[in-house]
């Protein structure tokens, strides 16, 4: 069984299991995309003067078999410009994901109602959606689960708040992923922390996340 690292920015971390390497589309050189990557325009980049050119690039690059998902994309109330612009850029990328039949990996900070509303449009119901680095409360987790999202938890699980631990217990096992994001922490430590909170063996989490991986990425 492999440790699925659902979202990582450091190649070494991604390679210590079966990792999804997250790339900003503007970091791709000569159309060289590593295997098992996600590509996207992060909400922090939405005000960049080249953002429309990046969207045009994504139309082509998203078709690569090395691109498993579009992301990270999303909304951030604290950084990246006004939410109307962020929503516009996010939805353009969701449209690309729909066209190439690939899922999306979402960054969301304090904009949950706006995110859920924007992605609840009938046109996007067939697009599989996952939140990466989830840190919100259980009521948000419940809303997302009711909308068929997957939820990925990161290294913060090693020392979680009671609220985050409660959120983890709210998520059905068949909707769970784990990740290291930009952390140097070994992915196994995240699984071990989740195992302790959920009081189930790590092996059960490994088996389930492999199934979730196959389902989410159409493997």
mmCIF file of C-alpha atoms in Angstrom:
data_model
loop_
_atom_site.group_PDB
_atom_site.id
_atom_site.type_symbol
_atom_site.label_atom_id
_atom_site.label_comp_id
_atom_site.label_asym_id
_atom_site.label_seq_id
_atom_site.Cartn_x
_atom_site.Cartn_y
_atom_site.Cartn_z
ATOM 1 C CA UNK A 1 0.000 0.000 0.000
ATOM 2 C CA UNK A 2 1.123 3.527 -0.777
ATOM 3 C CA UNK A 3 0.890 6.672 1.268
ATOM 4 C CA UNK A 4 -1.194 8.939 -0.946
ATOM 5 C CA UNK A 5 0.067 12.526 -0.579
ATOM 6 C CA UNK A 6 -2.866 14.374 -2.092
ATOM 7 C CA UNK A 7 -1.248 17.795 -2.456
ATOM 8 C CA UNK A 8 2.413 18.736 -2.195
ATOM 9 C CA UNK A 9 4.653 21.502 -3.492
ATOM 10 C CA UNK A 10 8.002 19.815 -2.788
ATOM 11 C CA UNK A 11 9.041 17.055 -5.220
ATOM 12 C CA UNK A 12 10.844 15.125 -2.473
ATOM 13 C CA UNK A 13 7.681 15.054 -0.365
ATOM 14 C CA UNK A 14 5.612 13.928 -3.322
ATOM 15 C CA UNK A 15 8.000 11.096 -4.104
ATOM 16 C CA UNK A 16 7.855 9.603 -0.617
ATOM 17 C CA UNK A 17 4.536 8.015 -1.456
ATOM 18 C CA UNK A 18 2.139 8.524 -4.311
ATOM 19 C CA UNK A 19 1.964 12.293 -4.474
ATOM 20 C CA UNK A 20 0.123 14.893 -6.518
ATOM 21 C CA UNK A 21 2.663 17.584 -7.336
ATOM 22 C CA UNK A 22 0.978 20.991 -7.356
ATOM 23 C CA UNK A 23 2.293 23.444 -9.971
ATOM 24 C CA UNK A 24 1.346 27.003 -10.784
ATOM 25 C CA UNK A 25 0.838 27.151 -14.525
ATOM 26 C CA UNK A 26 3.343 30.025 -14.847
ATOM 27 C CA UNK A 27 6.074 27.790 -13.362
ATOM 28 C CA UNK A 28 5.847 25.272 -16.213
ATOM 29 C CA UNK A 29 8.824 25.575 -18.583
ATOM 30 C CA UNK A 30 8.759 24.307 -22.179
ATOM 31 C CA UNK A 31 5.514 22.432 -21.495
ATOM 32 C CA UNK A 32 7.413 19.989 -19.268
ATOM 33 C CA UNK A 33 4.972 18.663 -16.672
ATOM 34 C CA UNK A 34 5.986 15.920 -14.218
ATOM 35 C CA UNK A 35 3.794 12.847 -13.872
ATOM 36 C CA UNK A 36 0.949 13.026 -11.368
ATOM 37 C CA UNK A 37 0.725 16.808 -11.357
ATOM 38 C CA UNK A 38 -2.027 19.320 -10.843
ATOM 39 C CA UNK A 39 -1.795 22.688 -12.584
ATOM 40 C CA UNK A 40 -3.651 25.874 -11.877
ATOM 41 C CA UNK A 41 -3.737 29.590 -11.249
ATOM 42 C CA UNK A 42 -3.751 30.169 -7.493
ATOM 43 C CA UNK A 43 -6.185 32.809 -6.202
ATOM 44 C CA UNK A 44 -3.205 34.844 -4.958
ATOM 45 C CA UNK A 45 -2.154 35.267 -8.608
ATOM 46 C CA UNK A 46 -5.470 36.515 -9.961
ATOM 47 C CA UNK A 47 -4.323 40.137 -10.229
ATOM 48 C CA UNK A 48 -1.211 39.281 -12.228
ATOM 49 C CA UNK A 49 -1.142 41.106 -15.606
ATOM 50 C CA UNK A 50 -0.475 37.809 -17.422
ATOM 51 C CA UNK A 51 -3.399 35.908 -15.921
ATOM 52 C CA UNK A 52 -5.396 35.779 -19.167
ATOM 53 C CA UNK A 53 -2.364 34.411 -21.041
ATOM 54 C CA UNK A 54 -2.000 31.750 -18.352
ATOM 55 C CA UNK A 55 -5.618 30.718 -18.855
ATOM 56 C CA UNK A 56 -4.953 30.254 -22.567
ATOM 57 C CA UNK A 57 -1.915 28.105 -21.728
ATOM 58 C CA UNK A 58 -4.010 25.985 -19.394
ATOM 59 C CA UNK A 59 -6.480 25.187 -22.159
ATOM 60 C CA UNK A 60 -3.659 23.306 -23.884
ATOM 61 C CA UNK A 61 -1.589 22.061 -20.934
ATOM 62 C CA UNK A 62 -4.605 20.573 -19.130
ATOM 63 C CA UNK A 63 -4.877 17.968 -21.873
ATOM 64 C CA UNK A 64 -1.532 16.408 -20.902
ATOM 65 C CA UNK A 65 -1.843 12.881 -19.458
ATOM 66 C CA UNK A 66 0.596 13.997 -16.749
ATOM 67 C CA UNK A 67 -2.007 16.471 -15.464
ATOM 68 C CA UNK A 68 -4.356 14.608 -13.139
ATOM 69 C CA UNK A 69 -6.264 17.643 -11.858
ATOM 70 C CA UNK A 70 -6.741 21.386 -12.180
ATOM 71 C CA UNK A 71 -5.540 23.155 -9.061
ATOM 72 C CA UNK A 72 -4.918 24.609 -6.818
ATOM 73 C CA UNK A 73 -7.629 27.092 -7.659
ATOM 74 C CA UNK A 74 -10.162 28.856 -5.494
ATOM 75 C CA UNK A 75 -10.989 31.846 -3.320
ATOM 76 C CA UNK A 76 -9.075 33.635 -0.564
ATOM 77 C CA UNK A 77 -10.672 36.518 1.287
ATOM 78 C CA UNK A 78 -7.350 37.553 2.837
ATOM 79 C CA UNK A 79 -5.143 37.750 -0.256
ATOM 80 C CA UNK A 80 -5.362 37.891 -4.046
ATOM 81 C CA UNK A 81 -7.689 40.756 -4.913
ATOM 82 C CA UNK A 82 -11.447 41.096 -4.799
ATOM 83 C CA UNK A 83 -13.571 37.959 -4.698
ATOM 84 C CA UNK A 84 -15.418 38.809 -7.906
ATOM 85 C CA UNK A 85 -12.151 38.655 -9.859
ATOM 86 C CA UNK A 86 -11.047 35.517 -8.026
ATOM 87 C CA UNK A 87 -14.385 33.876 -8.785
ATOM 88 C CA UNK A 88 -14.084 34.737 -12.465
ATOM 89 C CA UNK A 89 -10.595 33.215 -12.718
ATOM 90 C CA UNK A 90 -11.640 30.160 -10.705
ATOM 91 C CA UNK A 91 -14.697 29.461 -12.847
ATOM 92 C CA UNK A 92 -12.674 29.799 -16.049
ATOM 93 C CA UNK A 93 -10.447 27.018 -14.729
ATOM 94 C CA UNK A 94 -13.386 24.876 -13.640
ATOM 95 C CA UNK A 95 -14.657 25.150 -17.204
ATOM 96 C CA UNK A 96 -11.287 23.863 -18.442
ATOM 97 C CA UNK A 97 -11.480 20.974 -15.962
ATOM 98 C CA UNK A 98 -14.958 20.094 -17.166
ATOM 99 C CA UNK A 99 -13.828 20.142 -20.792
ATOM 100 C CA UNK A 100 -10.948 17.723 -20.146
ATOM 101 C CA UNK A 101 -12.924 15.625 -17.634
ATOM 102 C CA UNK A 102 -10.514 16.169 -14.748
ATOM 103 C CA UNK A 103 -11.201 17.050 -11.101
ATOM 104 C CA UNK A 104 -10.344 20.293 -9.316
ATOM 105 C CA UNK A 105 -8.280 20.872 -6.175
ATOM 106 C CA UNK A 106 -9.429 23.902 -4.221
ATOM 107 C CA UNK A 107 -7.808 26.482 -1.947
ATOM 108 C CA UNK A 108 -10.381 28.320 0.165
ATOM 109 C CA UNK A 109 -9.854 30.820 2.968
ATOM 110 C CA UNK A 110 -12.868 32.455 4.641
ATOM 111 C CA UNK A 111 -14.989 32.368 1.493
ATOM 112 C CA UNK A 112 -16.913 29.141 1.950
ATOM 113 C CA UNK A 113 -20.395 30.403 1.125
ATOM 114 C CA UNK A 114 -19.124 32.133 -2.023
ATOM 115 C CA UNK A 115 -17.225 29.018 -3.083
ATOM 116 C CA UNK A 116 -20.127 26.626 -2.554
ATOM 117 C CA UNK A 117 -22.536 28.956 -4.344
ATOM 118 C CA UNK A 118 -20.230 29.436 -7.355
ATOM 119 C CA UNK A 119 -19.529 25.726 -7.768
ATOM 120 C CA UNK A 120 -23.138 24.640 -7.269
ATOM 121 C CA UNK A 121 -24.071 25.721 -10.790
ATOM 122 C CA UNK A 122 -25.617 22.866 -12.804
ATOM 123 C CA UNK A 123 -22.826 23.081 -15.401
ATOM 124 C CA UNK A 124 -20.268 22.049 -12.776
ATOM 125 C CA UNK A 125 -22.103 19.165 -11.106
ATOM 126 C CA UNK A 126 -20.078 16.570 -13.013
ATOM 127 C CA UNK A 127 -16.722 18.075 -11.959
ATOM 128 C CA UNK A 128 -15.218 16.248 -8.983
ATOM 129 C CA UNK A 129 -14.090 18.664 -6.270
ATOM 130 C CA UNK A 130 -11.678 18.430 -3.349
ATOM 131 C CA UNK A 131 -10.659 20.964 -0.721
ATOM 132 C CA UNK A 132 -6.968 20.845 0.113
ATOM 133 C CA UNK A 133 -5.489 21.775 3.496
ATOM 134 C CA UNK A 134 -8.851 21.913 5.265
ATOM 135 C CA UNK A 135 -8.806 23.900 8.527
ATOM 136 C CA UNK A 136 -12.414 24.976 9.004
ATOM 137 C CA UNK A 137 -15.050 23.897 11.491
ATOM 138 C CA UNK A 138 -17.281 20.846 11.380
ATOM 139 C CA UNK A 139 -20.325 22.700 10.056
ATOM 140 C CA UNK A 140 -18.335 23.718 6.957
ATOM 141 C CA UNK A 141 -17.114 20.145 6.518
ATOM 142 C CA UNK A 142 -20.711 18.952 6.709
ATOM 143 C CA UNK A 143 -21.836 21.462 4.049
ATOM 144 C CA UNK A 144 -19.062 20.354 1.732
ATOM 145 C CA UNK A 145 -19.775 16.668 2.210
ATOM 146 C CA UNK A 146 -23.429 17.303 1.437
ATOM 147 C CA UNK A 147 -22.260 18.863 -1.842
ATOM 148 C CA UNK A 148 -20.139 15.746 -2.652
ATOM 149 C CA UNK A 149 -16.733 17.347 -2.057
ATOM 150 C CA UNK A 150 -13.679 15.397 -0.970
ATOM 151 C CA UNK A 151 -11.659 16.918 1.883
ATOM 152 C CA UNK A 152 -7.898 16.713 2.419
ATOM 153 C CA UNK A 153 -6.222 17.368 5.773
ATOM 154 C CA UNK A 154 -2.580 18.367 6.237
ATOM 155 C CA UNK A 155 0.218 18.453 8.787
ATOM 156 C CA UNK A 156 -1.860 20.539 11.211
ATOM 157 C CA UNK A 157 -3.480 17.250 12.257
ATOM 158 C CA UNK A 158 -0.350 16.452 14.258
ATOM 159 C CA UNK A 159 -1.344 19.172 16.737
ATOM 160 C CA UNK A 160 -4.986 19.889 15.925
ATOM 161 C CA UNK A 161 -7.458 22.192 17.576
ATOM 162 C CA UNK A 162 -10.511 20.427 19.028
ATOM 163 C CA UNK A 163 -12.543 22.014 16.209
ATOM 164 C CA UNK A 164 -10.318 20.554 13.504
ATOM 165 C CA UNK A 165 -10.342 17.117 15.119
ATOM 166 C CA UNK A 166 -14.131 17.301 15.131
ATOM 167 C CA UNK A 167 -14.100 18.257 11.444
ATOM 168 C CA UNK A 168 -11.997 15.201 10.635
ATOM 169 C CA UNK A 169 -14.468 12.919 12.385
ATOM 170 C CA UNK A 170 -17.300 14.463 10.328
ATOM 171 C CA UNK A 171 -15.833 13.380 6.993
ATOM 172 C CA UNK A 172 -16.770 9.907 5.721
ATOM 173 C CA UNK A 173 -13.727 7.748 5.054
ATOM 174 C CA UNK A 174 -14.611 7.529 1.363
ATOM 175 C CA UNK A 175 -14.231 11.320 1.070
ATOM 176 C CA UNK A 176 -10.872 11.677 2.850
ATOM 177 C CA UNK A 177 -7.373 12.548 1.682
ATOM 178 C CA UNK A 178 -4.178 13.573 3.467
ATOM 179 C CA UNK A 179 -1.354 15.853 2.337
ATOM 180 C CA UNK A 180 1.830 17.676 3.274
ATOM 181 C CA UNK A 181 1.272 20.835 1.154
ATOM 182 C CA UNK A 182 4.485 22.901 1.564
ATOM 183 C CA UNK A 183 5.529 21.172 4.804
ATOM 184 C CA UNK A 184 8.683 19.069 5.203
ATOM 185 C CA UNK A 185 6.766 16.659 7.429
ATOM 186 C CA UNK A 186 6.710 13.042 6.194
ATOM 187 C CA UNK A 187 3.255 12.134 4.936
ATOM 188 C CA UNK A 188 3.230 9.080 7.215
ATOM 189 C CA UNK A 189 3.071 11.364 10.256
ATOM 190 C CA UNK A 190 -0.125 12.938 8.953
ATOM 191 C CA UNK A 191 -1.705 9.512 8.516
ATOM 192 C CA UNK A 192 -0.556 8.491 11.999
ATOM 193 C CA UNK A 193 -2.125 11.606 13.524
ATOM 194 C CA UNK A 194 -5.387 10.962 11.679
ATOM 195 C CA UNK A 195 -5.329 7.359 12.819
ATOM 196 C CA UNK A 196 -5.086 8.478 16.450
ATOM 197 C CA UNK A 197 -7.935 11.006 16.118
ATOM 198 C CA UNK A 198 -10.229 8.577 14.306
ATOM 199 C CA UNK A 199 -9.146 5.565 16.394
ATOM 200 C CA UNK A 200 -8.699 3.348 13.352
ATOM 201 C CA UNK A 201 -5.547 1.624 12.059
ATOM 202 C CA UNK A 202 -3.274 3.457 9.623
ATOM 203 C CA UNK A 203 -3.614 0.462 7.300
ATOM 204 C CA UNK A 204 -7.343 1.097 7.015
ATOM 205 C CA UNK A 205 -6.693 4.720 6.063
ATOM 206 C CA UNK A 206 -4.144 3.621 3.466
ATOM 207 C CA UNK A 207 -6.572 1.164 1.903
ATOM 208 C CA UNK A 208 -9.353 3.723 1.816
ATOM 209 C CA UNK A 209 -7.287 6.595 0.404
ATOM 210 C CA UNK A 210 -6.053 4.324 -2.380
ATOM 211 C CA UNK A 211 -9.693 3.645 -3.264
ATOM 212 C CA UNK A 212 -10.501 7.353 -3.013
ATOM 213 C CA UNK A 213 -7.560 8.179 -5.264
ATOM 214 C CA UNK A 214 -8.792 5.778 -7.934
ATOM 215 C CA UNK A 215 -12.305 7.198 -7.732
ATOM 216 C CA UNK A 216 -11.332 10.869 -7.687
ATOM 217 C CA UNK A 217 -8.791 10.660 -10.504
ATOM 218 C CA UNK A 218 -10.647 8.093 -12.621
ATOM 219 C CA UNK A 219 -7.827 5.575 -12.280
#
